Amino acid sequence: MKKAIKIIGKITKWYLILDAIVCAYIGVCRMIHLVMKYPQKSILEIDEIALDEADAEFKKYYNKYIK
C-alpha cells in the first residue's frame, strides 16, 4: 500500500510539472506573437493580453485532453 501511494504521488507530481510547462509554453508563444503583431504597444499591455489568451488556451487544452 505504501508503495502504491508513492507511485501515485510521483505520477501526480510529474503531471503538475507537465501542466506548468505547457501553460508556460503557451504563455511565451502568445507573448512572442503579440509583440510581433503589435510592436507599438507597451510590454505591460501585451502582458495582460497574453495572460488572458494563454489562460483561455490552457483551459481549452485542459478540457480537451484531461476531461
PDB file of C-alpha atoms in Angstrom, residues 5-52:
ATOM      1  CA  ILE A   5       0.851   5.754  -2.591  1.00  0.00           C
ATOM      2  CA  LYS A   6       4.428   6.698  -3.531  1.00  0.00           C
ATOM      3  CA  ILE A   7       3.789   5.815  -7.181  1.00  0.00           C
ATOM      4  CA  ILE A   8       0.561   7.833  -7.233  1.00  0.00           C
ATOM      5  CA  GLY A   9       2.398  10.755  -5.626  1.00  0.00           C
ATOM      6  CA  LYS A  10       5.155  10.666  -8.249  1.00  0.00           C
ATOM      7  CA  ILE A  11       2.649  10.500 -11.095  1.00  0.00           C
ATOM      8  CA  THR A  12       0.734  13.456  -9.644  1.00  0.00           C
ATOM      9  CA  LYS A  13       3.936  15.453  -9.176  1.00  0.00           C
ATOM     10  CA  TRP A  14       5.059  14.946 -12.776  1.00  0.00           C
ATOM     11  CA  TYR A  15       1.543  15.655 -14.052  1.00  0.00           C
ATOM     12  CA  LEU A  16       1.523  19.027 -12.265  1.00  0.00           C
ATOM     13  CA  ILE A  17       5.005  19.822 -13.573  1.00  0.00           C
ATOM     14  CA  LEU A  18       3.888  18.987 -17.119  1.00  0.00           C
ATOM     15  CA  ASP A  19       0.824  21.228 -16.734  1.00  0.00           C
ATOM     16  CA  ALA A  20       3.020  24.123 -15.585  1.00  0.00           C
ATOM     17  CA  ILE A  21       5.393  23.614 -18.523  1.00  0.00           C
ATOM     18  CA  VAL A  22       2.523  23.537 -21.031  1.00  0.00           C
ATOM     19  CA  CYS A  23       0.967  26.679 -19.550  1.00  0.00           C
ATOM     20  CA  ALA A  24       4.319  28.498 -19.606  1.00  0.00           C
ATOM     21  CA  TYR A  25       4.962  27.434 -23.208  1.00  0.00           C
ATOM     22  CA  ILE A  26       1.556  28.694 -24.315  1.00  0.00           C
ATOM     23  CA  GLY A  27       2.133  31.994 -22.499  1.00  0.00           C
ATOM     24  CA  VAL A  28       5.572  32.545 -24.046  1.00  0.00           C
ATOM     25  CA  CYS A  29       4.270  31.771 -27.531  1.00  0.00           C
ATOM     26  CA  ARG A  30       1.400  34.226 -27.013  1.00  0.00           C
ATOM     27  CA  MET A  31       3.842  36.934 -25.849  1.00  0.00           C
ATOM     28  CA  ILE A  32       6.077  36.485 -28.890  1.00  0.00           C
ATOM     29  CA  HIS A  33       3.092  36.528 -31.228  1.00  0.00           C
ATOM     30  CA  LEU A  34       1.648  39.689 -29.688  1.00  0.00           C
ATOM     31  CA  VAL A  35       4.982  41.545 -29.632  1.00  0.00           C
ATOM     32  CA  MET A  36       5.418  40.850 -33.324  1.00  0.00           C
ATOM     33  CA  LYS A  37       1.792  41.742 -34.117  1.00  0.00           C
ATOM     34  CA  TYR A  38       1.622  44.959 -32.029  1.00  0.00           C
ATOM     35  CA  PRO A  39       5.126  46.470 -31.783  1.00  0.00           C
ATOM     36  CA  GLN A  40       3.671  49.871 -30.823  1.00  0.00           C
ATOM     37  CA  LYS A  41       2.038  48.597 -27.606  1.00  0.00           C
ATOM     38  CA  SER A  42       3.868  48.552 -24.302  1.00  0.00           C
ATOM     39  CA  ILE A  43       5.014  45.325 -22.692  1.00  0.00           C
ATOM     40  CA  LEU A  44       2.521  45.760 -19.841  1.00  0.00           C
ATOM     41  CA  GLU A  45      -0.425  45.926 -22.230  1.00  0.00           C
ATOM     42  CA  ILE A  46       0.835  42.941 -24.176  1.00  0.00           C
ATOM     43  CA  ASP A  47       1.470  41.026 -20.956  1.00  0.00           C
ATOM     44  CA  GLU A  48      -2.124  41.495 -19.833  1.00  0.00           C
ATOM     45  CA  ILE A  49      -3.494  40.392 -23.207  1.00  0.00           C
ATOM     46  CA  ALA A  50      -1.132  37.410 -23.342  1.00  0.00           C
ATOM     47  CA  LEU A  51      -2.118  36.234 -19.862  1.00  0.00           C
ATOM     48  CA  ASP A  52      -5.796  36.310 -20.757  1.00  0.00           C
TER      49      ASP A  52
END
